[in-house]
mmCIF file of C-alpha atoms in Angstrom:
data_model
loop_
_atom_site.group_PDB
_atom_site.id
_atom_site.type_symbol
_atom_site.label_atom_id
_atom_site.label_comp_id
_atom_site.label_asym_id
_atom_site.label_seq_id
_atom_site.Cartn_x
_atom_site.Cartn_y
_atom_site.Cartn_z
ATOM 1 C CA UNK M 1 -9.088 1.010 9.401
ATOM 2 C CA UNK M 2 -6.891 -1.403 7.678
ATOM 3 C CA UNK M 3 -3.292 -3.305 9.118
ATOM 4 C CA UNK M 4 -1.203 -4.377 6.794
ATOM 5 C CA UNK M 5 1.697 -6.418 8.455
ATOM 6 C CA UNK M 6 4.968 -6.477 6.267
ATOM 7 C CA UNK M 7 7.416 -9.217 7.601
ATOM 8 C CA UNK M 8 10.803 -7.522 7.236
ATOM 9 C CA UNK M 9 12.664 -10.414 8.002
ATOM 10 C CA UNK M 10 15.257 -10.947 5.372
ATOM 11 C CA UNK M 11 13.906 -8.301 3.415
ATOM 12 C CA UNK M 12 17.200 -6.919 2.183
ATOM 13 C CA UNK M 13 16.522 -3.398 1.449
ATOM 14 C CA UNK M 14 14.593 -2.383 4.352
ATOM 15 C CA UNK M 15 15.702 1.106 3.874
ATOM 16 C CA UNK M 16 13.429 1.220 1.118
ATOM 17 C CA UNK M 17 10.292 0.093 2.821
ATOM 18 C CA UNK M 18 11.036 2.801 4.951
ATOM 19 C CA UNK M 19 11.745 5.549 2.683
ATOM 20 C CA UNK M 20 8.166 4.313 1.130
ATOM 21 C CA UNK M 21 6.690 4.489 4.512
ATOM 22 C CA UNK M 22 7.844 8.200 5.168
ATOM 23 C CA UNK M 23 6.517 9.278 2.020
ATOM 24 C CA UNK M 24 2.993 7.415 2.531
ATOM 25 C CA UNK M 25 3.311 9.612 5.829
ATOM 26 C CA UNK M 26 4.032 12.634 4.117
ATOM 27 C CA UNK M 27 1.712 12.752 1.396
ATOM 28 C CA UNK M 28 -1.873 12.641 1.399
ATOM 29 C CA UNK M 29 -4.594 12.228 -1.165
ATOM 30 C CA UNK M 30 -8.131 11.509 -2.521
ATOM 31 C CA UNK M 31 -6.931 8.810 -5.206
ATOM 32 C CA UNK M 32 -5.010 7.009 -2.510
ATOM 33 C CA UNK M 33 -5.306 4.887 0.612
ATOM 34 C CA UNK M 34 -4.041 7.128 3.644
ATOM 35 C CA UNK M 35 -1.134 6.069 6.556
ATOM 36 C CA UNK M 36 -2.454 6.864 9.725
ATOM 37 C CA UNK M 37 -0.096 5.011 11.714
ATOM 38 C CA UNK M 38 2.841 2.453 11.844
ATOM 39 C CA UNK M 39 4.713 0.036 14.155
ATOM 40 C CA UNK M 40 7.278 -1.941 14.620
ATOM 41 C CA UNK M 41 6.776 -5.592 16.414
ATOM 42 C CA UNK M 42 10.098 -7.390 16.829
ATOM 43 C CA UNK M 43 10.567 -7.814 12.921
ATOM 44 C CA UNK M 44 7.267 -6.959 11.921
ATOM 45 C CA UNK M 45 6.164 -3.401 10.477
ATOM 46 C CA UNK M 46 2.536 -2.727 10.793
ATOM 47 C CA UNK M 47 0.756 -0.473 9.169
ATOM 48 C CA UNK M 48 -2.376 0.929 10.096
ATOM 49 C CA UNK M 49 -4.130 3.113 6.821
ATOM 50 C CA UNK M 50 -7.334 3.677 6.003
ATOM 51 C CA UNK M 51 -9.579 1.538 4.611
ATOM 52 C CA UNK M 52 -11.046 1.224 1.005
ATOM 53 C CA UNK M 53 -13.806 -1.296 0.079
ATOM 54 C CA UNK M 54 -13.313 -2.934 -3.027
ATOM 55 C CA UNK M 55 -10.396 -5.268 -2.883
ATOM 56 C CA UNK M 56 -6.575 -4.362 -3.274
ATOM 57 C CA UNK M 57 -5.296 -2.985 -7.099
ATOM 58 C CA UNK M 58 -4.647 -6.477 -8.546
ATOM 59 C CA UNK M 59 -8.154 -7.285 -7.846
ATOM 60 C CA UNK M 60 -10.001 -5.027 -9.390
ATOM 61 C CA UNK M 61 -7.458 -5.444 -12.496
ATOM 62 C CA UNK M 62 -8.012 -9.216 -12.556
ATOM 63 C CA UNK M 63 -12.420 -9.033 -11.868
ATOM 64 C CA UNK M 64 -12.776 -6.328 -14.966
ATOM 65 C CA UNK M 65 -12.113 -6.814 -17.850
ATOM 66 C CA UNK M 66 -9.980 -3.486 -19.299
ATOM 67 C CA UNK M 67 -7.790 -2.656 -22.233
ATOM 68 C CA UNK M 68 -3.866 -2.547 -20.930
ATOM 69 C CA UNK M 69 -4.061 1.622 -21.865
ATOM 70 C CA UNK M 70 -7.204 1.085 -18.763
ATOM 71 C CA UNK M 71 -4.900 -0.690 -16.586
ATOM 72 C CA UNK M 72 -1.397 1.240 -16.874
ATOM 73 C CA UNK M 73 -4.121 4.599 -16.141
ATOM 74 C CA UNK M 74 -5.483 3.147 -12.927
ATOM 75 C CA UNK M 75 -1.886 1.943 -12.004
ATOM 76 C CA UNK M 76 -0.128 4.974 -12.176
ATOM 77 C CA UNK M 77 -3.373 6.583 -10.068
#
């Protein structure tokens, strides 16, 4: 598994962190990382999802070297 810890403190639209989380709980699929789980520490959201070897999005964009029509098709997956 993989945490990701979100600070919310002074994030001013938390509502939308948490509209984002319910759908990541909602949906699942192949192409994406999965929520398994979530918590809330004082002001800290955790989020427990699955994990993926091979770095986050904006890693594999900046290690290979791809046209922008590449990148905006990997993006939108």
């Amino acid at each position: 598994v993989a945490i990701k810890k979100i600070n919310l403190y002074g994030v001013r639209k938390k509502e939308l962190t948490v509209n984002e989380l319910m759908i990541m709980k909602k949906n699942r699929n192949p192409n994406l990382v999965n929520y398994l789980d979530s918590y809330l520490v004082g002001e800290r959201l955790w989020l427990v999802m699955e994990y993926m070897d091979g770095g986050t999005l904006g890693d594999v964009i900046s290690e290979t070297r791809m046209s922008e029509d590449e990148i905006a098709v990997v993006s939108r997956e």
